[in-house]
Short mmCIF file of C-alpha atoms in Angstrom, two decimals:
data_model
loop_
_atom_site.label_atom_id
_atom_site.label_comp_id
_atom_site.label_asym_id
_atom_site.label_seq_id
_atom_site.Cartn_x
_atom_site.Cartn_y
_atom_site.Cartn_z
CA UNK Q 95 -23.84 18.43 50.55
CA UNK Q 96 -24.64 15.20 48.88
CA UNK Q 97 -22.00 15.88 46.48
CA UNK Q 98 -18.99 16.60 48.69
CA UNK Q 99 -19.33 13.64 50.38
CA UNK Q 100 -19.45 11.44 47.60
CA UNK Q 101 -16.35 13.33 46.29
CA UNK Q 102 -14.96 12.90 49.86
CA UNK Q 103 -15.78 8.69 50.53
CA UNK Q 104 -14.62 7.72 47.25
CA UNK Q 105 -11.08 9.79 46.84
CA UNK Q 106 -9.39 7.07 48.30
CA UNK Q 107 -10.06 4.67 45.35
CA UNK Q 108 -10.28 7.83 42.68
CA UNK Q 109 -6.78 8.67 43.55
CA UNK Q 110 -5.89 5.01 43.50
CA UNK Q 111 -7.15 5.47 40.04
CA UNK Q 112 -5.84 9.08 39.35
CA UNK Q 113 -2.46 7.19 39.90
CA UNK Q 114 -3.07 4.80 36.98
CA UNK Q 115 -4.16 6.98 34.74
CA UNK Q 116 -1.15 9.80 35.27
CA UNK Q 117 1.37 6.58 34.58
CA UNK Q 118 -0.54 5.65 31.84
CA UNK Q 119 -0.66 9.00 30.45
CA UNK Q 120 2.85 9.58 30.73
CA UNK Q 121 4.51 6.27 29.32
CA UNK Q 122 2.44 6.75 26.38
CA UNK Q 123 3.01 10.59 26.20
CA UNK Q 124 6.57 9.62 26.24
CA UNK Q 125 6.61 6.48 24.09
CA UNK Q 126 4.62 8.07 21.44
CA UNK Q 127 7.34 10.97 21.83
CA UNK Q 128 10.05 9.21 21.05
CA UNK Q 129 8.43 6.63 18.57
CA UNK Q 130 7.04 10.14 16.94
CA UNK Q 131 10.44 11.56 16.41
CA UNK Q 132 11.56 8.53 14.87
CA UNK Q 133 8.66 7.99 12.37
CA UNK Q 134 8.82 11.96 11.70
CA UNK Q 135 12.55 11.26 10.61
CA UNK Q 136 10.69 8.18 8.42
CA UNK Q 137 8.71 10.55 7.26
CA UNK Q 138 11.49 13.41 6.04
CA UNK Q 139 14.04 10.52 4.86
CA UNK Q 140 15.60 10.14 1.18
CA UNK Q 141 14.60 7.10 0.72
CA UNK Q 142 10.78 6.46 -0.72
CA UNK Q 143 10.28 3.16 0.65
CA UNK Q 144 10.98 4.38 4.28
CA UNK Q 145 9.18 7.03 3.45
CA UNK Q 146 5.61 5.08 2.45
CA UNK Q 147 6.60 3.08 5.32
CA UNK Q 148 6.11 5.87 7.84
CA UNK Q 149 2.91 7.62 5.55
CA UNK Q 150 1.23 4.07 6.08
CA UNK Q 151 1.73 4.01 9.54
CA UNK Q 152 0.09 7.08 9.52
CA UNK Q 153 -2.78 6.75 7.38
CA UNK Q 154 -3.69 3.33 9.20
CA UNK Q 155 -3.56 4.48 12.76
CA UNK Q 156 -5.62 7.87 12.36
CA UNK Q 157 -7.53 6.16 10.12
CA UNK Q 158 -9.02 3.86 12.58
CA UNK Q 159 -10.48 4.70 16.23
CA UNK Q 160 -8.32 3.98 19.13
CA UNK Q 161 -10.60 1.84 21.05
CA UNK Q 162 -10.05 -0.76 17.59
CA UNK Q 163 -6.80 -0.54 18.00
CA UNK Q 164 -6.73 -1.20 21.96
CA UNK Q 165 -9.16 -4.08 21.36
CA UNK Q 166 -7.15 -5.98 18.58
CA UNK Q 167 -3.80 -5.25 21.03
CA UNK Q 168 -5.22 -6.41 24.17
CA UNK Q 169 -8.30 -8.53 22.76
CA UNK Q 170 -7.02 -9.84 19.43
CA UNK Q 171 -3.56 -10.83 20.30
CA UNK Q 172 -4.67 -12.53 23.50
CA UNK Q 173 -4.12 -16.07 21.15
CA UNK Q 174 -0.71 -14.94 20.29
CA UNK Q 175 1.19 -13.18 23.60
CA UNK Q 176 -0.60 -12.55 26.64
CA UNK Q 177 -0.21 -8.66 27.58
CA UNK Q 178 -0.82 -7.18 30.93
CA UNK Q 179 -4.19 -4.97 30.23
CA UNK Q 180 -1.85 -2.09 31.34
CA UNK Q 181 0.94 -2.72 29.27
CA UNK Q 182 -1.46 -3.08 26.34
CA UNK Q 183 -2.96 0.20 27.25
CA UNK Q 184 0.27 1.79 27.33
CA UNK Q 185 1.21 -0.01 23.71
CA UNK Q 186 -1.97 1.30 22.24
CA UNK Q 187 -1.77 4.73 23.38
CA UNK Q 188 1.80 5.03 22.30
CA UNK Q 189 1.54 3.38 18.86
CA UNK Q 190 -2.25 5.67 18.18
CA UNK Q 191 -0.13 8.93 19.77
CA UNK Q 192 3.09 8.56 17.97
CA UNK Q 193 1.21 9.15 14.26
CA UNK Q 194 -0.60 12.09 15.51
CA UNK Q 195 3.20 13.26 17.03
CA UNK Q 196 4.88 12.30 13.79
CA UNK Q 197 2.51 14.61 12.39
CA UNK Q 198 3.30 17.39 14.20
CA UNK Q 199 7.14 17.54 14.16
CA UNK Q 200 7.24 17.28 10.61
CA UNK Q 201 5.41 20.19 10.41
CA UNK Q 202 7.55 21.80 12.50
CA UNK Q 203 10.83 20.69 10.74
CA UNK Q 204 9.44 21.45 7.83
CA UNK Q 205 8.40 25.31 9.51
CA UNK Q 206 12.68 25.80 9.62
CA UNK Q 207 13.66 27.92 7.12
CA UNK Q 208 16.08 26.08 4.48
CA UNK Q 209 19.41 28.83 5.15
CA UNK Q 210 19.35 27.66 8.75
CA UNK Q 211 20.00 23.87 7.44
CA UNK Q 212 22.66 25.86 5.22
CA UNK Q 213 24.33 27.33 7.64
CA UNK Q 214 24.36 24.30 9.59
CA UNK Q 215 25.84 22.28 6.99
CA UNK Q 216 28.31 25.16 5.85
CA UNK Q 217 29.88 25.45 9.43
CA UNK Q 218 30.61 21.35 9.02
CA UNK Q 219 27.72 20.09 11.03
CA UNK Q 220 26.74 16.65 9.65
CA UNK Q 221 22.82 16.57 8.95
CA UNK Q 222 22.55 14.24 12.35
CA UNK Q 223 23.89 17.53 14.13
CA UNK Q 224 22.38 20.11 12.16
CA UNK Q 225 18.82 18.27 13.31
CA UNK Q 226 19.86 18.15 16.74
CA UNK Q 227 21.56 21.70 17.22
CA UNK Q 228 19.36 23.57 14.86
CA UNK Q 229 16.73 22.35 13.53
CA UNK Q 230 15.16 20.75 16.49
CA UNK Q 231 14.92 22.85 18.89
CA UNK Q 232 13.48 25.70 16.73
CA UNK Q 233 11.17 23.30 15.44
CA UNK Q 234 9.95 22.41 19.29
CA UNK Q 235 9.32 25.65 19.90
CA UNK Q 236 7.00 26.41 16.88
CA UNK Q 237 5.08 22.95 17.44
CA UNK Q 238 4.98 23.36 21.14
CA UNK Q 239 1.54 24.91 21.42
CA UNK Q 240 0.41 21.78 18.86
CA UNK Q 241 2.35 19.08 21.24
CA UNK Q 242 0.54 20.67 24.46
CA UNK Q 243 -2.76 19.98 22.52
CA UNK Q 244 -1.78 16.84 21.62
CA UNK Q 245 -0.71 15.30 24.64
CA UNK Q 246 -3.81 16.85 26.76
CA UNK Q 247 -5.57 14.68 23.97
CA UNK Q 248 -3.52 11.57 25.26
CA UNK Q 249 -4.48 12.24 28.90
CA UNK Q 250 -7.89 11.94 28.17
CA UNK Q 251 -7.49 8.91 25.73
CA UNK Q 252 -6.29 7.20 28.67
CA UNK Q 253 -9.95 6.93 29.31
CA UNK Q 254 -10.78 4.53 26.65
CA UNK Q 255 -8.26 1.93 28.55
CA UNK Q 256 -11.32 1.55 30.94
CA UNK Q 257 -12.94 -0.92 28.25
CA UNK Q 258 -9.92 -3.06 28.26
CA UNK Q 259 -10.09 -3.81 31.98
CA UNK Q 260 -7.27 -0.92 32.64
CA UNK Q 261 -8.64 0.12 36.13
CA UNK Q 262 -8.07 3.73 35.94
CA UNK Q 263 -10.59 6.67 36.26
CA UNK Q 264 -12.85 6.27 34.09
CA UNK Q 265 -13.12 2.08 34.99
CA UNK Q 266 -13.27 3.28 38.54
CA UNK Q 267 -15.74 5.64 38.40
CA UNK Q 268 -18.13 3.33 36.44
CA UNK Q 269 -17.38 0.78 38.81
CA UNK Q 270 -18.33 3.18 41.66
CA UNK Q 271 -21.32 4.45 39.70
CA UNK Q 272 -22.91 1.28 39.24
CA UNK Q 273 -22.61 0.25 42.65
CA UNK Q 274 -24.04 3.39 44.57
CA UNK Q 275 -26.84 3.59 42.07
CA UNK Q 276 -25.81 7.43 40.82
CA UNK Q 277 -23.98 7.81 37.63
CA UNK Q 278 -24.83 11.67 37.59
CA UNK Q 279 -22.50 12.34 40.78
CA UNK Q 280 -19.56 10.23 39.82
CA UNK Q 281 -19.15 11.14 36.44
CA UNK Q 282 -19.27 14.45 37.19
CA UNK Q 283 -16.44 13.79 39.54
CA UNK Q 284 -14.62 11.87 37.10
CA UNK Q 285 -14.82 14.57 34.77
CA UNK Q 286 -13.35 16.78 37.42
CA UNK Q 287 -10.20 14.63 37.91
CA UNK Q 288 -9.79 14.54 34.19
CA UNK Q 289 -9.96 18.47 33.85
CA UNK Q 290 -7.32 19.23 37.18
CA UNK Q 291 -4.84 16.86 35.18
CA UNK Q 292 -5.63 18.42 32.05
CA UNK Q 293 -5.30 22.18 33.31
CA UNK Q 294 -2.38 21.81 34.91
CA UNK Q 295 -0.74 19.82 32.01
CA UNK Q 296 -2.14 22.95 30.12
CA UNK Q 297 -0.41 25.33 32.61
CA UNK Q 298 2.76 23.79 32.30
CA UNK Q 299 2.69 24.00 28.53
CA UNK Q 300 2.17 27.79 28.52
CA UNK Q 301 4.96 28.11 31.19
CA UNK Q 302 7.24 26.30 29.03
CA UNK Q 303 6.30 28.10 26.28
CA UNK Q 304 6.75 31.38 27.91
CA UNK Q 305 10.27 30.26 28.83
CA UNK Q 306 11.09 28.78 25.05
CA UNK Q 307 9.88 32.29 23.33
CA UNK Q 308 12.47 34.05 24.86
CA UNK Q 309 14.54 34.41 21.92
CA UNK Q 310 11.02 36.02 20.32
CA UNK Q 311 11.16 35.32 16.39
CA UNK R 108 46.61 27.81 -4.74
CA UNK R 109 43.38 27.37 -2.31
CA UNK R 110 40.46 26.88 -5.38
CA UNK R 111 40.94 25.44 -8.28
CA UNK R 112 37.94 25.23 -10.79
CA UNK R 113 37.78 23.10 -13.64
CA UNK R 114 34.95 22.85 -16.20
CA UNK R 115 32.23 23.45 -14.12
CA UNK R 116 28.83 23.23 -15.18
CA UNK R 117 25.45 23.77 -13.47
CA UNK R 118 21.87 22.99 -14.75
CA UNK R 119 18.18 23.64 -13.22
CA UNK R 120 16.59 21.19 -14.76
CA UNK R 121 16.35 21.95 -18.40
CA UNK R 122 18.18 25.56 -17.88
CA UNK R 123 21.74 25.52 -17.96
CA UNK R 124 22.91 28.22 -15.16
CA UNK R 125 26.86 27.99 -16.39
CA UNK R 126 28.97 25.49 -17.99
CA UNK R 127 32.88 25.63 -19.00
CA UNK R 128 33.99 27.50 -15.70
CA UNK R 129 37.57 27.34 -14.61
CA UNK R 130 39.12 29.53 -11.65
CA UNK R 131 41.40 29.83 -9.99
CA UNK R 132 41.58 31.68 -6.72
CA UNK R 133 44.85 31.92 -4.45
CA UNK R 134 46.33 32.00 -1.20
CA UNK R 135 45.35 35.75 0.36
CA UNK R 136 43.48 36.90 -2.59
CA UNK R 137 40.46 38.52 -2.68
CA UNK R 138 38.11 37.73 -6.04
CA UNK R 139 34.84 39.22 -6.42
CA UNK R 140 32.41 37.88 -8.60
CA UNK R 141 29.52 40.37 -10.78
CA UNK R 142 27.63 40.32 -13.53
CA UNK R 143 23.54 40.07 -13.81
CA UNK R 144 21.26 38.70 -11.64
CA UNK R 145 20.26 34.94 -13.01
CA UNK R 146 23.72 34.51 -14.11
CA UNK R 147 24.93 32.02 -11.88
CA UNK R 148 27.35 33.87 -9.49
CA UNK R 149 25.76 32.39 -5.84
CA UNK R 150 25.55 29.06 -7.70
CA UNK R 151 28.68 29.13 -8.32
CA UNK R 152 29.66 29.96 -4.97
CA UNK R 153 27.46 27.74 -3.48
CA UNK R 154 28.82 24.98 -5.09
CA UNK R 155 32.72 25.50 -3.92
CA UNK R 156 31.27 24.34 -0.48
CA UNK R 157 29.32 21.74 -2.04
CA UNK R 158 25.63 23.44 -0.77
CA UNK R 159 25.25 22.88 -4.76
CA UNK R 160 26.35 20.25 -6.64
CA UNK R 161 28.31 19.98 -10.05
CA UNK R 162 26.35 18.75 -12.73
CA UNK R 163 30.16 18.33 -13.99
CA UNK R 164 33.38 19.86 -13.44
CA UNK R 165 35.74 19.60 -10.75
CA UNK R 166 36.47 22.14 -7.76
CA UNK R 167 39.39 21.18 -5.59
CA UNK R 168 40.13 22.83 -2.27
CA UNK R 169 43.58 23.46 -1.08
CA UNK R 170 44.32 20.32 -2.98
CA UNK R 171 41.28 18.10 -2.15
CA UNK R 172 38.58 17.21 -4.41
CA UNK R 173 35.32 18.16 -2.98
CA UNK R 174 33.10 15.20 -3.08
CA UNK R 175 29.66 14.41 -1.42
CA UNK R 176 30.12 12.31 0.45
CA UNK R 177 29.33 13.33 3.93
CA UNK R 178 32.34 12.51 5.70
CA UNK R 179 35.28 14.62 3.55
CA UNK R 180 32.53 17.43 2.16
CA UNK R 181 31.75 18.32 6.20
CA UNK R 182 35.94 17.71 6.81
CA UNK R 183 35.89 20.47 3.74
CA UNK R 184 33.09 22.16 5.13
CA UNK R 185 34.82 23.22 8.45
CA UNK R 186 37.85 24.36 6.31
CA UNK R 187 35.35 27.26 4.18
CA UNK R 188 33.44 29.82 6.04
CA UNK R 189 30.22 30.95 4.08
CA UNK R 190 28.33 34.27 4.68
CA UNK R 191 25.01 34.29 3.41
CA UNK R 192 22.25 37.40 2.05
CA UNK R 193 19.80 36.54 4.74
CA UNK R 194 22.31 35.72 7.53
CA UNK R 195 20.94 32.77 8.91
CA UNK R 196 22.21 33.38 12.46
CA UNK R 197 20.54 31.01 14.81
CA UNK R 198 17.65 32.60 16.44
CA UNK R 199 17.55 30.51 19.52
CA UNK R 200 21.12 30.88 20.29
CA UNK R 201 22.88 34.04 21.63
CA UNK R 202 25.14 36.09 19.77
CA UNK R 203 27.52 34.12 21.66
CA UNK R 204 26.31 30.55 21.10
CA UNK R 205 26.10 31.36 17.34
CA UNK R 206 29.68 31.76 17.54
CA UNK R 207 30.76 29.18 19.84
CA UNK R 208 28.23 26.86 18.53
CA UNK R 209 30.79 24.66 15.22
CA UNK R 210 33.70 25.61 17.36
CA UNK R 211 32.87 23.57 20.12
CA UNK R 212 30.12 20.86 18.98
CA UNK R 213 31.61 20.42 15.09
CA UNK R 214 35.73 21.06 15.72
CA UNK R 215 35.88 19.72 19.12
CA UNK R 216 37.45 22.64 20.90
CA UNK R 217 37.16 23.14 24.59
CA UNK R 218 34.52 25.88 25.61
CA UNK R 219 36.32 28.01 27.25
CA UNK R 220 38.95 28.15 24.69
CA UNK R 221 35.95 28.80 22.28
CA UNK R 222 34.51 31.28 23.95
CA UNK R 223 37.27 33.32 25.11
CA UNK R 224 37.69 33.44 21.18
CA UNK R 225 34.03 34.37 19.91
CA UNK R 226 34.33 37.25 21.99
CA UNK R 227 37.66 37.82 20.66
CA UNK R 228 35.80 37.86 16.98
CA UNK R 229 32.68 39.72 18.16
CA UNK R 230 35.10 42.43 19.71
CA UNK R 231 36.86 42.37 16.12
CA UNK R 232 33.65 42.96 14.11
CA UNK R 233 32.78 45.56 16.77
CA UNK R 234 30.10 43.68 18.80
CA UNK R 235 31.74 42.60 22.02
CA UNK R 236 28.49 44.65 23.88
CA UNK R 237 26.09 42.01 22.19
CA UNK R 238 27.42 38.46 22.96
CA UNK R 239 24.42 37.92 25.39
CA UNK R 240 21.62 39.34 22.57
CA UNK R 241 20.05 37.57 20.81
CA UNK R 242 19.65 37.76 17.12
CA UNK R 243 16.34 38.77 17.01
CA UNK R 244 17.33 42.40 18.70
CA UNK R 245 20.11 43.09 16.43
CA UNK R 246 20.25 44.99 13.04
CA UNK R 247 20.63 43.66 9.69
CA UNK R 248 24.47 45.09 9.73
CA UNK R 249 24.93 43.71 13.02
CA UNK R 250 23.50 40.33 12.11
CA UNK R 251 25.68 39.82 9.36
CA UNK R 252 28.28 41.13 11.43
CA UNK R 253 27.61 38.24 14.25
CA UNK R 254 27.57 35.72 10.66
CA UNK R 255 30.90 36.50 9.58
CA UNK R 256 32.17 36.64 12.90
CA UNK R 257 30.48 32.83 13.48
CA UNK R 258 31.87 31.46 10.19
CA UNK R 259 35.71 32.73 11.41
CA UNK R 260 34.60 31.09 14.63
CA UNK R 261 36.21 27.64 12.42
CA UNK R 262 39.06 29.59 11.52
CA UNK R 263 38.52 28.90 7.89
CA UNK R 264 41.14 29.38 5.32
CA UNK R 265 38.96 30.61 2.72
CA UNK R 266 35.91 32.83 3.06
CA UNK R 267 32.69 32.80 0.73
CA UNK R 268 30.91 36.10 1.08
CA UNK R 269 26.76 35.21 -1.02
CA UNK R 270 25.90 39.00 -1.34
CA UNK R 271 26.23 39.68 2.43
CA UNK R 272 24.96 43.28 2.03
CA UNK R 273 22.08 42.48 -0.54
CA UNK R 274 19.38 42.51 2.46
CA UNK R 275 20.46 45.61 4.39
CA UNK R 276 19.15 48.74 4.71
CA UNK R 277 21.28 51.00 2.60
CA UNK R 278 22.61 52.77 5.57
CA UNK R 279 23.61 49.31 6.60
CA UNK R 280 26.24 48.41 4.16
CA UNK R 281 28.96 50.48 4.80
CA UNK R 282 29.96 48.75 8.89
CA UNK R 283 29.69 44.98 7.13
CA UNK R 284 31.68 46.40 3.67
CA UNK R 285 34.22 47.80 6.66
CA UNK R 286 34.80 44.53 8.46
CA UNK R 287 35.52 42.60 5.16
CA UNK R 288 37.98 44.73 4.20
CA UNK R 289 39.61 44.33 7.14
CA UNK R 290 39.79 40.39 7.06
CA UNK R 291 40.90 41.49 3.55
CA UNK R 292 44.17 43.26 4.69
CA UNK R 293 44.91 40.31 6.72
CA UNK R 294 45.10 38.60 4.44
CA UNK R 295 41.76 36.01 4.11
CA UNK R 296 41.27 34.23 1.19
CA UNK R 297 38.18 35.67 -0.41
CA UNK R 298 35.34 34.85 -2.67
CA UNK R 299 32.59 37.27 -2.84
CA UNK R 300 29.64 37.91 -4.59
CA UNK R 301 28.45 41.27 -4.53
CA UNK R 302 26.52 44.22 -6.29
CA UNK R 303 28.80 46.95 -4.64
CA UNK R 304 31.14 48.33 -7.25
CA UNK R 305 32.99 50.29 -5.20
CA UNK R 306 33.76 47.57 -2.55
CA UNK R 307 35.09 45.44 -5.72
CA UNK R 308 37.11 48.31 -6.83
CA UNK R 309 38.73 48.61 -3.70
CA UNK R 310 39.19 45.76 -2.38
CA UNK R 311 39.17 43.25 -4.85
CA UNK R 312 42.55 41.65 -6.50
CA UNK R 313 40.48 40.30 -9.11
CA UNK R 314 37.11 40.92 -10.18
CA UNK R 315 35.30 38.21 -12.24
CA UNK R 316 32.57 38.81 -14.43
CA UNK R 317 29.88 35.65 -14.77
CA UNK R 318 27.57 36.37 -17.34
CA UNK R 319 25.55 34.26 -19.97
CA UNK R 320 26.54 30.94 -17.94
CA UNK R 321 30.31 31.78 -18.25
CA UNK R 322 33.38 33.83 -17.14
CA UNK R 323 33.18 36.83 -19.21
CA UNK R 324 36.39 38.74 -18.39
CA UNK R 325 38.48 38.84 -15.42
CA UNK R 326 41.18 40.88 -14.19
CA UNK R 327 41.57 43.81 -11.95
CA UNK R 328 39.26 46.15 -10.63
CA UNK R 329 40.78 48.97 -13.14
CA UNK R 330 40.80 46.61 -16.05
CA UNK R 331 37.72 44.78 -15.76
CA UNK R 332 35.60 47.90 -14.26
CA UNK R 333 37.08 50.89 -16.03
CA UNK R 334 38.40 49.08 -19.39
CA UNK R 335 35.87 46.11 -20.13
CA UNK R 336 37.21 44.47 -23.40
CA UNK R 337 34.07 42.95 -24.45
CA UNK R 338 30.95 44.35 -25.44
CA UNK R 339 29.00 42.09 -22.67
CA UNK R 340 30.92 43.52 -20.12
CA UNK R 341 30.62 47.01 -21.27
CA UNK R 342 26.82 46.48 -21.28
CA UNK R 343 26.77 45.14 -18.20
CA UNK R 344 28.89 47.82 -16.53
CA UNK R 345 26.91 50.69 -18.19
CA UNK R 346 23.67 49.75 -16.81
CA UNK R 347 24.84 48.77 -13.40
CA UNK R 348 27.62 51.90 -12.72
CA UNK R 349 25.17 54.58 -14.33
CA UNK R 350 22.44 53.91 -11.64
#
């Protein structure tokens, strides 16, 4: 039982590590939330300049890989400010999340029929409220399943903070690899930590799903 | 007077939908609008609560020029219920929360107050029983029923009715026809576009015939419906009443 005590001796410092990687998984699930929304609005808005604006952003980020983009945050822009390799982390997953996010909300915006903006606007709702009261949370729902997806991505992007110096799972268990001589073993484990968070995440999507389709359209 | 239409004029692009329109529609009255599909009718309509906008023309509302602006047009907005063909209830709300929904988050009022009166207005159009359904579990008739009842919800002093009965089931029409002809006797300023002659005939105080991007004829129901003057409206009338 090679295996179970390997999993056993190094939990202390995996879960030291877990911890790390579920805080940087959720600031940048958040951030990217947030910082989606508004670039989605970019991306919907009357005026063409804003407009381009937003498409740009979104062209350049998925364009390029995310451990670039970490790198030039955390690496290139060490002349200019000096970031905490976490904070950059959380910066780089936010700003590579948020396009991807963008993405998928104007989808789902765009998914809302045009009489429900209509009957939004004809009861005297401005367009601020008519997003917020009706066109929101329908789109949610019809994106949810694509958000879930998206943010069990982001969990596992957290990852790729390990070559910044971020010590979270993935850092750890190369760390730990290298110094008991057997990379089979712990990134096996790793992997296992990865896929509990990631299930679970999963789980609570579909319950929150389950909860949203209610209404049933 | 509550509308007041002057030289309005809608294009698509290159295709002129109706130009030279003036009406006028009053306190209490009831106007429906016919004439052939294409013809501009639901434009028309749309564009007294400003969903559409003038290419030129003016429409004024109980004295106030509808601009675009989104400050007055929403002030105008609240003022002007609208019903539409496809109902456009809001499917994650209740029956209730449709209602409630302006009333409360658009006009301000206190919720209880609001909601003691959506089920006041579901009760009138007969659905009291559904405020907790959802819209997804009710019939076309009842949906549209649940739409009117929302758009009262602002207590509107003028009604626009965009062929509320076009999408039902024929069986359907007659329990939405019913509660507009209620509001009717109460006296609910009216503007409705509609295929249903006999709802026009009865109901109407003036019916207004849009055809060939103008005002044909208008009058009443007997006049306009039984003695068309011109030979547009006779055509019209002919192939629509001999169905």
């Amino acid at each position: 039982m090679q295996w179970l005590s390997d999993f056993i001796d190094t939990a202390p410092v995996f879960l030291d590590a877990l911890w790390l990687t579920l805080q940087l998984a959720l600031w940048s699930i958040v951030l990217a939330a947030v910082l989606g929304a508004v670039l989605a609005y970019c991306r919907l808005s009357r005026l063409g300049p804003v407009r381009a604006l937003a498409a740009g952003y979104v062209s350049l980020i998925r364009g390029t890989p995310l451990v670039t983009q970490l790198f030039i945050i955390y690496f290139g822009l060490a002349s200019i400010v000096t970031i905490e390799a976490f904070w950059a982390g959380v910066i780089g997953l936010s700003v590579h999340n948020a396009a991807y996010v963008a993405e998928i909300y104007r989808s789902g915006i765009q998914s809302v029929p045009t009489g429900q903006v209509e009957a939004g606007r004809s009861l005297g709702m401005s367009s601020w409220k008519t997003m917020r009261l009706v066109i929101a949370p329908q789109a949610l729902r019809t994106v949810l399943p694509s958000l879930g997806n998206q943010f069990i991505i982001a969990v596992k992007d957290t990852s790729v903070a390990a070559f910044i110096t971020v010590a979270e799972l993935f850092r750890t268990a190369q760390i730990v690899a290298a110094e008991k001589f057997r990379p089979l073993e712990f990134y096996v484990i790793v992997g296992i930590y990865y896929l509990v968070i990631v299930l679970l995440l999963s789980g609570g999507v579909r319950m929150l799903e389950r909860r949203m389709g209610r209404y049933g359209v | 007077m509550v509308v007041r239409i002057r030289g309005a004029a809608k294009a698509f692009g290159p295709v002129t939908v109706f130009e030279g329109i003036d009406l006028d529609v009053h306190q209490s009255e009831v106007v429906v609008l016919i004439g052939p599909s294409g013809a501009g009718k639901s434009t028309l309509l749309r564009c007294v609560n400003g969903l559409e906008r003038l290419d030129a023309g003016t429409i004024d509302i109980s004295g106030e020029r509808l601009s675009y602006q989104q400050g007055p047009l929403n002030r105008i907005r609240r003022n002007v219920g609208m019903v539409f063909q496809s109902f456009n209830l809001f499917p994650h709300m209740s029956v209730l929360g449709n209602v409630m929904c302006a009333p409360v988050k658009v006009a301000g009022r206190p919720r209880d107050e609001a909601r003691q009166e959506a089920r006041q207005l579901l009760d009138k159009v007969g659905l009291a029983d559904k405020c907790d359904s959802f819209p997804s579990s009710l019939s076309g008739g009842q949906r549209q029923r649940v739409a009117i009842a929302r758009a009262l919800a602002m207590r509107p002093q003028l009604m626009l009715f965009d062929e509320p009965t076009s999408a039902l089931d024929p069986e359907l029409v007659g329990e939405v026809l019913e509660v507009m002809r209620a509001l009717a006797t109460e006296g609910m300023t009216m503007i409705v576009v509609t295929h249903e002659m006999q709802f026009a005939r009865k109901v109407a105080d003036r019916v207004v015939l849009v055809a060939d991007g103008g005002i044909v004829e208008q009058g009443s129901p007997q006049a306009v419906l039984d003695e068309p003057a011109t030979p547009r409206a006779r055509a019209f009338l002919n192939a629509v009443l001999e169905r």
